[in-house]
Amino acid sequence: MRMRSITEHLAAALALAVPGTPVTVPVDRALGLVLAAPPVAQLPVPPFSNSAVDGFLVRDADLAGPGPWSLPVAGDVPAGAAAREVTPGHALRIMTGAPVGDEHAGVRVIPVEDTDIAPGPGPLPAVVTVDAVHRDRNHIRRAGENTAVGEEVMPVGTRIDAGALAALVSCGIPSVTVHPRPRVAVLSSGDELVDPGTTPGAGQLPDSNRPMITALLAELGVTATNMHAGDDTRTFRTLLDELCADHDLVITTGGVSVGAFDVVREVTGSGDMWFGPVAQRPGAPQGLGTRGGAVLMCLPGNPVAAFVSFCVYAPGVLATLAGAPTSADLWERPHVTARVADGVTLPASPERAFLAPVRLTYGRDGVTAAPFNRRSTGSHLVGSLAATDGLAVIDAGADRPEPGSTVRVLLRRL
């Protein structure tokens, strides 16, 4: 069987991912979801014309001729108060965010720093002396200068983050139309695996893949169902079918190679699935397809291979399922160029891209990458995965990156 390239396999995975039917949710429940329709401002931003600084509201006509200019202070306009009209020949002390009124032609706010009044709390002065006027700025924020009523606040495909929530609330938008969050399940397989916290018996191993993949999903904002099945084909098929009926993405680990007990491949191989090698190390054996309406992504069982494979393929599939389609070009995802740390080299392969988990150090001189394990490489070295920031991608046939050379590092999160 011809090996797929990483790009081919990722493109095949993305092609299977279809976003769910849009739903309308309150803005306070929209964090992390992707807009399916553009929200329209119900309130202007700013909602009224207001002062950009602490200072004094004055009329331009009272600042004619050479300064300084002294004006009696007629009162205060604190934030949250109603606007007041400034009387000709007078000044009003005004706070940042306080209203200046709908009609503000011919008036300006003088920053307190440009007067003889000390900044900070204090009694209302009887007179203020204006020392300087910057004619190019009136220090007034006009109502709606950021966003007008009826304006689209952000485009379809925007993922709602903290800044988007602030914008939606400020624009008076109570609810948004979004794609639903993908429903994801993780299924590990193998009679040799025991639950975390259980002491393994002879020939048994801790099931590290299931909590690892579940945690990687949690880092991407997805709360996943996670289950384990042994090597009995009937039991595995029943559990897999139940998960695929209720989820948008099911991720399995293990059982995808050519072993006599590779249950995942045995159960799903005759369906709408592709199994074969991808030109990468670690994680060459992969499975991909659909089952019961779900995308079925079958990752290798060796922990580092499963970790690497998830980081390459799952974020894009999840983003596409969530309504934010991504490219099959890895380098359109967040990445950095890093210098290989002193005293280490990174692996390379003549026929396959090598995907080396690395830890990154950020400094004034740039970014430095160190391999997750200094002694060797191997898809079983799960004990060294802690605190890895991304995958150094060494193209097939490239020389081993030496200390001081540069590599591109695919960051783990989109």
GROMACS .gro file of C-alpha atoms in nm:
model
  414
    1MET     CA    1   0.000   0.000   0.000
    2ARG     CA    2   0.129   0.346  -0.094
    3MET     CA    3   0.213   0.566   0.201
    4ARG     CA    4   0.007   0.879   0.241
    5SER     CA    5   0.187   1.202   0.309
    6ILE     CA    6   0.096   1.391   0.626
    7THR     CA    7  -0.077   1.653   0.414
    8GLU     CA    8  -0.280   1.390   0.229
    9HIS     CA    9  -0.391   1.222   0.549
   10LEU     CA   10  -0.481   1.550   0.715
   11ALA     CA   11  -0.676   1.661   0.406
   12ALA     CA   12  -0.866   1.330   0.410
   13ALA     CA   13  -0.952   1.381   0.777
   14LEU     CA   14  -1.069   1.739   0.726
   15ALA     CA   15  -1.288   1.633   0.434
   16LEU     CA   16  -1.484   1.402   0.665
   17ALA     CA   17  -1.557   1.668   0.926
   18VAL     CA   18  -1.898   1.839   0.889
   19PRO     CA   19  -2.011   2.106   1.140
   20GLY     CA   20  -2.328   2.050   1.336
   21THR     CA   21  -2.656   2.235   1.272
   22PRO     CA   22  -2.633   2.592   1.408
   23VAL     CA   23  -2.804   2.674   1.736
   24THR     CA   24  -2.877   2.998   1.920
   25VAL     CA   25  -2.726   3.037   2.268
   26PRO     CA   26  -2.698   3.321   2.522
   27VAL     CA   27  -2.368   3.505   2.495
   28ASP     CA   28  -2.262   3.390   2.842
   29ARG     CA   29  -2.271   3.030   2.714
   30ALA     CA   30  -2.092   3.097   2.385
   31LEU     CA   31  -1.728   3.088   2.496
   32GLY     CA   32  -1.524   2.872   2.258
   33LEU     CA   33  -1.805   2.831   2.005
   34VAL     CA   34  -1.785   2.947   1.643
   35LEU     CA   35  -2.026   3.197   1.490
   36ALA     CA   36  -2.260   3.060   1.223
   37ALA     CA   37  -2.429   3.398   1.162
   38PRO     CA   38  -2.292   3.751   1.205
   39PRO     CA   39  -2.415   3.927   1.523
   40VAL     CA   40  -2.554   4.279   1.469
   41ALA     CA   41  -2.498   4.558   1.719
   42GLN     CA   42  -2.805   4.662   1.919
   43LEU     CA   43  -2.617   4.937   2.106
   44PRO     CA   44  -2.351   5.177   1.981
   45VAL     CA   45  -1.996   5.162   2.116
   46PRO     CA   46  -1.932   5.392   2.293
   47PRO     CA   47  -2.300   5.411   2.396
   48PHE     CA   48  -2.277   5.791   2.445
   49SER     CA   49  -2.018   6.059   2.386
   50ASN     CA   50  -1.785   6.072   2.685
   51SER     CA   51  -1.458   6.203   2.817
   52ALA     CA   52  -1.143   6.008   2.734
   53VAL     CA   53  -0.950   6.154   3.031
   54ASP     CA   54  -0.988   6.302   3.376
   55GLY     CA   55  -0.989   6.678   3.334
   56PHE     CA   56  -1.202   6.981   3.265
   57LEU     CA   57  -1.475   7.033   3.006
   58VAL     CA   58  -1.442   7.378   2.849
   59ARG     CA   59  -1.556   7.574   2.546
   60ASP     CA   60  -1.309   7.639   2.264
   61ALA     CA   61  -1.425   8.000   2.252
   62ASP     CA   62  -1.296   8.050   2.606
   63LEU     CA   63  -0.945   7.939   2.503
   64ALA     CA   64  -0.890   8.203   2.237
   65GLY     CA   65  -0.573   8.403   2.224
   66PRO     CA   66  -0.253   8.326   2.413
   67GLY     CA   67  -0.269   8.122   2.732
   68PRO     CA   68  -0.274   8.041   3.012
   69TRP     CA   69  -0.649   8.070   3.061
   70SER     CA   70  -0.825   8.081   3.399
   71LEU     CA   71  -1.190   7.978   3.428
   72PRO     CA   72  -1.424   7.937   3.726
   73VAL     CA   73  -1.533   7.577   3.783
   74ALA     CA   74  -1.911   7.542   3.781
   75GLY     CA   75  -1.938   7.182   3.905
   76ASP     CA   76  -1.853   6.812   3.861
   77VAL     CA   77  -1.953   6.553   3.601
   78PRO     CA   78  -1.860   6.214   3.753
   79ALA     CA   79  -1.886   5.885   3.562
   80GLY     CA   80  -2.245   5.759   3.573
   81ALA     CA   81  -2.395   6.108   3.604
   82ALA     CA   82  -2.610   6.286   3.349
   83ALA     CA   83  -2.442   6.516   3.101
   84ARG     CA   84  -2.420   6.886   3.186
   85GLU     CA   85  -2.386   7.178   2.950
   86VAL     CA   86  -2.079   7.388   3.021
   87THR     CA   87  -2.170   7.752   3.065
   88PRO     CA   88  -1.974   8.000   2.852
   89GLY     CA   89  -1.679   8.137   3.044
   90HIS     CA   90  -1.677   7.841   3.286
   91ALA     CA   91  -1.534   7.488   3.317
   92LEU     CA   92  -1.675   7.161   3.450
   93ARG     CA   93  -1.455   6.905   3.623
   94ILE     CA   94  -1.517   6.575   3.441
   95MET     CA   95  -1.409   6.216   3.498
   96THR     CA   96  -1.299   5.956   3.243
   97GLY     CA   97  -1.610   5.795   3.091
   98ALA     CA   98  -1.845   6.070   3.205
   99PRO     CA   99  -2.093   6.197   2.942
  100VAL     CA  100  -2.028   6.520   2.753
  101GLY     CA  101  -2.372   6.542   2.588
  102ASP     CA  102  -2.499   6.475   2.239
  103GLU     CA  103  -2.398   6.819   2.113
  104HIS     CA  104  -2.029   6.863   2.174
  105ALA     CA  105  -1.915   7.077   1.885
  106GLY     CA  106  -1.700   7.361   2.011
  107VAL     CA  107  -1.614   7.196   2.342
  108ARG     CA  108  -1.318   6.991   2.453
  109VAL     CA  109  -1.177   6.817   2.759
  110ILE     CA  110  -0.849   6.950   2.894
  111PRO     CA  111  -0.650   6.673   3.070
  112VAL     CA  112  -0.590   6.756   3.435
  113GLU     CA  113  -0.216   6.726   3.366
  114ASP     CA  114  -0.243   7.036   3.142
  115THR     CA  115  -0.388   7.247   3.425
  116ASP     CA  116  -0.273   7.381   3.760
  117ILE     CA  117  -0.486   7.124   3.948
  118ALA     CA  118  -0.308   6.826   4.099
  119PRO     CA  119  -0.426   6.487   3.963
  120GLY     CA  120  -0.622   6.263   4.197
  121PRO     CA  121  -0.906   6.302   4.445
  122GLY     CA  122  -0.965   6.647   4.592
  123PRO     CA  123  -1.227   6.912   4.654
  124LEU     CA  124  -1.385   7.093   4.363
  125PRO     CA  125  -1.157   7.387   4.282
  126ALA     CA  126  -1.306   7.732   4.251
  127VAL     CA  127  -1.088   7.818   3.950
  128VAL     CA  128  -0.883   7.614   3.705
  129THR     CA  129  -0.595   7.750   3.500
  130VAL     CA  130  -0.539   7.582   3.166
  131ASP     CA  131  -0.167   7.581   3.086
  132ALA     CA  132  -0.169   7.413   2.742
  133VAL     CA  133  -0.415   7.314   2.470
  134HIS     CA  134  -0.347   7.042   2.215
  135ARG     CA  135  -0.569   7.159   1.932
  136ASP     CA  136  -0.545   6.832   1.737
  137ARG     CA  137  -0.733   6.636   2.007
  138ASN     CA  138  -1.047   6.718   2.199
  139HIS     CA  139  -1.029   6.406   2.422
  140ILE     CA  140  -1.394   6.322   2.353
  141ARG     CA  141  -1.501   5.971   2.250
  142ARG     CA  142  -1.792   6.006   2.009
  143ALA     CA  143  -2.098   5.782   2.049
  144GLY     CA  144  -2.080   5.491   1.803
  145GLU     CA  145  -1.731   5.576   1.678
  146ASN     CA  146  -1.623   5.214   1.738
  147THR     CA  147  -1.945   5.034   1.639
  148ALA     CA  148  -2.277   5.173   1.515
  149VAL     CA  149  -2.622   5.024   1.573
  150GLY     CA  150  -2.698   4.773   1.295
  151GLU     CA  151  -2.332   4.709   1.217
  152GLU     CA  152  -2.201   4.351   1.199
  153VAL     CA  153  -1.979   4.311   1.500
  154MET     CA  154  -1.769   4.016   1.382
  155PRO     CA  155  -1.776   3.777   1.087
  156VAL     CA  156  -1.906   3.422   1.056
  157GLY     CA  157  -1.634   3.176   1.155
  158THR     CA  158  -1.511   3.380   1.452
  159ARG     CA  159  -1.442   3.168   1.759
  160ILE     CA  160  -1.586   3.338   2.066
  161ASP     CA  161  -1.305   3.428   2.305
  162ALA     CA  162  -1.286   3.672   2.596
  163GLY     CA  163  -1.248   3.973   2.366
  164ALA     CA  164  -1.542   3.863   2.151
  165LEU     CA  165  -1.759   3.823   2.461
  166ALA     CA  166  -1.672   4.177   2.571
  167ALA     CA  167  -1.763   4.308   2.225
  168LEU     CA  168  -2.094   4.120   2.214
  169VAL     CA  169  -2.200   4.239   2.558
  170SER     CA  170  -2.095   4.598   2.485
  171CYS     CA  171  -2.298   4.593   2.163
  172GLY     CA  172  -2.608   4.480   2.352
  173ILE     CA  173  -2.628   4.141   2.183
  174PRO     CA  174  -2.804   3.890   2.412
  175SER     CA  175  -2.758   3.574   2.206
  176VAL     CA  176  -2.562   3.444   1.906
  177THR     CA  177  -2.607   3.175   1.643
  178VAL     CA  178  -2.319   2.928   1.662
  179HIS     CA  179  -2.218   2.581   1.559
  180PRO     CA  180  -2.253   2.335   1.848
  181ARG     CA  181  -1.947   2.212   2.028
  182PRO     CA  182  -1.833   1.878   1.880
  183ARG     CA  183  -1.922   1.570   2.084
  184VAL     CA  184  -1.609   1.360   2.119
  185ALA     CA  185  -1.536   1.017   2.261
  186VAL     CA  186  -1.205   0.845   2.335
  187LEU     CA  187  -1.186   0.466   2.323
  188SER     CA  188  -0.874   0.274   2.416
  189SER     CA  189  -0.845  -0.097   2.340
  190GLY     CA  190  -0.640  -0.392   2.452
  191ASP     CA  191  -0.670  -0.664   2.715
  192GLU     CA  192  -0.325  -0.568   2.842
  193LEU     CA  193  -0.435  -0.223   2.962
  194VAL     CA  194  -0.545  -0.150   3.319
  195ASP     CA  195  -0.713   0.161   3.454
  196PRO     CA  196  -0.498   0.446   3.591
  197GLY     CA  197  -0.414   0.382   3.954
  198THR     CA  198  -0.436   0.004   3.918
  199THR     CA  199  -0.116  -0.193   3.970
  200PRO     CA  200  -0.047  -0.385   3.647
  201GLY     CA  201  -0.017  -0.760   3.661
  202ALA     CA  202   0.210  -0.978   3.450
  203GLY     CA  203   0.214  -0.854   3.090
  204GLN     CA  204  -0.018  -0.561   3.167
  205LEU     CA  205   0.034  -0.189   3.113
  206PRO     CA  206  -0.127   0.126   3.256
  207ASP     CA  207  -0.380   0.274   3.014
  208SER     CA  208  -0.202   0.609   2.968
  209ASN     CA  209  -0.343   0.684   2.623
  210ARG     CA  210  -0.701   0.731   2.735
  211PRO     CA  211  -0.633   1.000   3.001
  212MET     CA  212  -0.369   1.157   2.775
  213ILE     CA  213  -0.601   1.199   2.476
  214THR     CA  214  -0.882   1.311   2.705
  215ALA     CA  215  -0.651   1.574   2.854
  216LEU     CA  216  -0.533   1.691   2.510
  217LEU     CA  217  -0.899   1.739   2.417
  218ALA     CA  218  -0.963   1.930   2.740
  219GLU     CA  219  -0.677   2.166   2.649
  220LEU     CA  220  -0.870   2.240   2.329
  221GLY     CA  221  -1.189   2.311   2.524
  222VAL     CA  222  -1.355   1.972   2.463
  223THR     CA  223  -1.496   1.756   2.740
  224ALA     CA  224  -1.484   1.401   2.607
  225THR     CA  225  -1.649   1.072   2.694
  226ASN     CA  226  -1.372   0.819   2.758
  227MET     CA  227  -1.402   0.440   2.775
  228HIS     CA  228  -1.193   0.126   2.745
  229ALA     CA  229  -1.263  -0.202   2.566
  230GLY     CA  230  -1.066  -0.522   2.557
  231ASP     CA  231  -0.982  -0.737   2.256
  232ASP     CA  232  -1.315  -0.919   2.231
  233THR     CA  233  -1.450  -0.817   1.890
  234ARG     CA  234  -1.818  -0.844   1.979
  235THR     CA  235  -1.787  -0.629   2.290
  236PHE     CA  236  -1.566  -0.379   2.111
  237ARG     CA  237  -1.804  -0.351   1.814
  238THR     CA  238  -2.104  -0.290   2.039
  239LEU     CA  239  -1.928  -0.019   2.239
  240LEU     CA  240  -1.783   0.147   1.930
  241ASP     CA  241  -2.121   0.157   1.756
  242GLU     CA  242  -2.282   0.314   2.063
  243LEU     CA  243  -2.017   0.585   2.076
  244CYS     CA  244  -2.030   0.655   1.703
  245ALA     CA  245  -2.409   0.695   1.718
  246ASP     CA  246  -2.389   0.965   1.986
  247HIS     CA  247  -2.070   1.155   1.898
  248ASP     CA  248  -1.927   1.359   1.613
  249LEU     CA  249  -1.571   1.232   1.655
  250VAL     CA  250  -1.451   0.906   1.806
  251ILE     CA  251  -1.079   0.862   1.866
  252THR     CA  252  -0.938   0.516   1.927
  253THR     CA  253  -0.585   0.425   2.024
  254GLY     CA  254  -0.419   0.095   1.944
  255GLY     CA  255  -0.522  -0.198   1.731
  256VAL     CA  256  -0.452  -0.036   1.392
  257SER     CA  257  -0.150  -0.231   1.271
  258VAL     CA  258  -0.129  -0.587   1.137
  259GLY     CA  259  -0.114  -0.787   1.459
  260ALA     CA  260  -0.325  -1.094   1.521
  261PHE     CA  261  -0.522  -0.913   1.794
  262ASP     CA  262  -0.559  -0.568   1.635
  263VAL     CA  263  -0.926  -0.542   1.724
  264VAL     CA  264  -0.991  -0.191   1.589
  265ARG     CA  265  -0.885  -0.287   1.240
  266GLU     CA  266  -1.066  -0.620   1.259
  267VAL     CA  267  -1.397  -0.460   1.358
  268THR     CA  268  -1.387  -0.158   1.126
  269GLY     CA  269  -1.171  -0.272   0.836
  270SER     CA  270  -1.462  -0.379   0.618
  271GLY     CA  271  -1.652  -0.053   0.659
  272ASP     CA  272  -1.599   0.300   0.536
  273MET     CA  273  -1.242   0.309   0.663
  274TRP     CA  274  -0.888   0.356   0.540
  275PHE     CA  275  -0.600   0.187   0.717
  276GLY     CA  276  -0.242   0.224   0.611
  277PRO     CA  277   0.093   0.393   0.664
  278VAL     CA  278   0.148   0.768   0.672
  279ALA     CA  279   0.495   0.900   0.595
  280GLN     CA  280   0.576   1.003   0.950
  281ARG     CA  281   0.769   0.883   1.250
  282PRO     CA  282   0.646   0.810   1.505
  283GLY     CA  283   0.289   0.713   1.426
  284ALA     CA  284   0.303   0.564   1.076
  285PRO     CA  285   0.004   0.325   1.113
  286GLN     CA  286  -0.320   0.523   1.100
  287GLY     CA  287  -0.688   0.457   1.047
  288LEU     CA  288  -0.950   0.704   0.930
  289GLY     CA  289  -1.309   0.699   0.814
  290THR     CA  290  -1.668   0.735   0.926
  291ARG     CA  291  -1.897   0.510   1.123
  292GLY     CA  292  -2.253   0.570   1.234
  293GLY     CA  293  -2.233   0.939   1.143
  294ALA     CA  294  -1.912   1.001   1.336
  295VAL     CA  295  -1.564   1.067   1.212
  296LEU     CA  296  -1.356   0.773   1.332
  297MET     CA  297  -0.990   0.855   1.388
  298CYS     CA  298  -0.780   0.551   1.479
  299LEU     CA  299  -0.443   0.639   1.629
  300PRO     CA  300  -0.150   0.408   1.705
  301GLY     CA  301  -0.125   0.248   2.046
  302ASN     CA  302   0.229   0.347   2.140
  303PRO     CA  303   0.185   0.653   2.364
  304VAL     CA  304   0.428   0.894   2.195
  305ALA     CA  305   0.292   0.794   1.854
  306ALA     CA  306  -0.063   0.857   1.977
  307PHE     CA  307   0.041   1.193   2.125
  308VAL     CA  308   0.213   1.305   1.805
  309SER     CA  309  -0.071   1.185   1.583
  310PHE     CA  310  -0.331   1.366   1.790
  311CYS     CA  311  -0.135   1.691   1.777
  312VAL     CA  312  -0.105   1.673   1.398
  313TYR     CA  313  -0.455   1.563   1.300
  314ALA     CA  314  -0.709   1.620   1.578
  315PRO     CA  315  -0.699   2.002   1.623
  316GLY     CA  316  -0.788   2.066   1.258
  317VAL     CA  317  -1.067   1.808   1.260
  318LEU     CA  318  -1.211   1.954   1.581
  319ALA     CA  319  -1.193   2.308   1.442
  320THR     CA  320  -1.371   2.202   1.124
  321LEU     CA  321  -1.640   2.014   1.316
  322ALA     CA  322  -1.687   2.328   1.526
  323GLY     CA  323  -1.745   2.543   1.216
  324ALA     CA  324  -1.397   2.690   1.169
  325PRO     CA  325  -1.246   2.506   0.870
  326THR     CA  326  -0.868   2.481   0.867
  327SER     CA  327  -0.605   2.412   0.606
  328ALA     CA  328  -0.428   2.082   0.546
  329ASP     CA  329  -0.106   2.284   0.524
  330LEU     CA  330   0.051   2.243   0.868
  331TRP     CA  331   0.239   2.569   0.832
  332GLU     CA  332  -0.082   2.769   0.818
  333ARG     CA  333  -0.123   2.667   1.182
  334PRO     CA  334   0.057   2.843   1.470
  335HIS     CA  335   0.426   2.757   1.460
  336VAL     CA  336   0.765   2.903   1.547
  337THR     CA  337   1.114   2.873   1.407
  338ALA     CA  338   1.346   2.762   1.685
  339ARG     CA  339   1.717   2.705   1.734
  340VAL     CA  340   1.817   2.353   1.838
  341ALA     CA  341   1.948   2.365   2.193
  342ASP     CA  342   2.318   2.318   2.269
  343GLY     CA  343   2.433   1.963   2.329
  344VAL     CA  344   2.146   1.788   2.151
  345THR     CA  345   2.048   1.675   1.804
  346LEU     CA  346   1.707   1.596   1.664
  347PRO     CA  347   1.624   1.278   1.470
  348ALA     CA  348   1.570   1.250   1.096
  349SER     CA  349   1.439   0.983   0.862
  350PRO     CA  350   1.526   0.921   0.495
  351GLU     CA  351   1.172   0.838   0.380
  352ARG     CA  352   0.939   0.991   0.638
  353ALA     CA  353   0.896   1.320   0.817
  354PHE     CA  354   1.012   1.299   1.175
  355LEU     CA  355   0.783   1.460   1.431
  356ALA     CA  356   0.985   1.514   1.748
  357PRO     CA  357   0.812   1.640   2.061
  358VAL     CA  358   1.014   1.933   2.194
  359ARG     CA  359   1.021   2.175   2.483
  360LEU     CA  360   1.056   2.541   2.392
  361THR     CA  361   1.242   2.811   2.578
  362TYR     CA  362   1.161   3.171   2.488
  363GLY     CA  363   1.430   3.436   2.534
  364ARG     CA  364   1.548   3.769   2.404
  365ASP     CA  365   1.763   3.593   2.148
  366GLY     CA  366   1.470   3.388   2.013
  367VAL     CA  367   1.322   3.046   2.072
  368THR     CA  368   1.522   2.734   2.162
  369ALA     CA  369   1.397   2.377   2.111
  370ALA     CA  370   1.513   2.074   2.309
  371PRO     CA  371   1.393   1.717   2.238
  372PHE     CA  372   1.161   1.555   2.486
  373ASN     CA  373   1.413   1.278   2.551
  374ARG     CA  374   1.788   1.336   2.528
  375ARG     CA  375   1.898   0.975   2.516
  376SER     CA  376   1.704   0.837   2.223
  377THR     CA  377   1.382   0.849   2.029
  378GLY     CA  378   1.100   0.601   2.051
  379SER     CA  379   0.724   0.587   2.040
  380HIS     CA  380   0.719   0.418   2.382
  381LEU     CA  381   0.900   0.693   2.579
  382VAL     CA  382   0.585   0.826   2.743
  383GLY     CA  383   0.773   0.900   3.066
  384SER     CA  384   0.942   1.195   2.893
  385LEU     CA  385   0.638   1.371   2.743
  386ALA     CA  386   0.578   1.617   3.025
  387ALA     CA  387   0.581   1.988   2.936
  388THR     CA  388   0.628   1.943   2.563
  389ASP     CA  389   0.519   2.251   2.370
  390GLY     CA  390   0.507   2.128   2.012
  391LEU     CA  391   0.644   1.907   1.740
  392ALA     CA  392   0.967   1.980   1.557
  393VAL     CA  393   0.901   1.873   1.199
  394ILE     CA  394   1.207   1.737   1.016
  395ASP     CA  395   1.125   1.670   0.653
  396ALA     CA  396   1.195   1.331   0.498
  397GLY     CA  397   1.553   1.306   0.376
  398ALA     CA  398   1.672   1.611   0.570
  399ASP     CA  399   1.993   1.600   0.772
  400ARG     CA  400   1.970   1.559   1.146
  401PRO     CA  401   1.933   1.908   1.294
  402GLU     CA  402   2.247   1.986   1.493
  403PRO     CA  403   2.287   2.228   1.785
  404GLY     CA  404   2.241   2.585   1.666
  405SER     CA  405   2.055   2.492   1.347
  406THR     CA  406   1.692   2.593   1.305
  407VAL     CA  407   1.376   2.385   1.288
  408ARG     CA  408   1.011   2.470   1.246
  409VAL     CA  409   0.800   2.370   1.544
  410LEU     CA  410   0.428   2.308   1.512
  411LEU     CA  411   0.263   2.437   1.828
  412ARG     CA  412   0.024   2.198   1.994
  413ARG     CA  413  -0.278   2.431   1.998
  414LEU     CA  414  -0.443   2.602   1.703
   0.00000   0.00000   0.00000
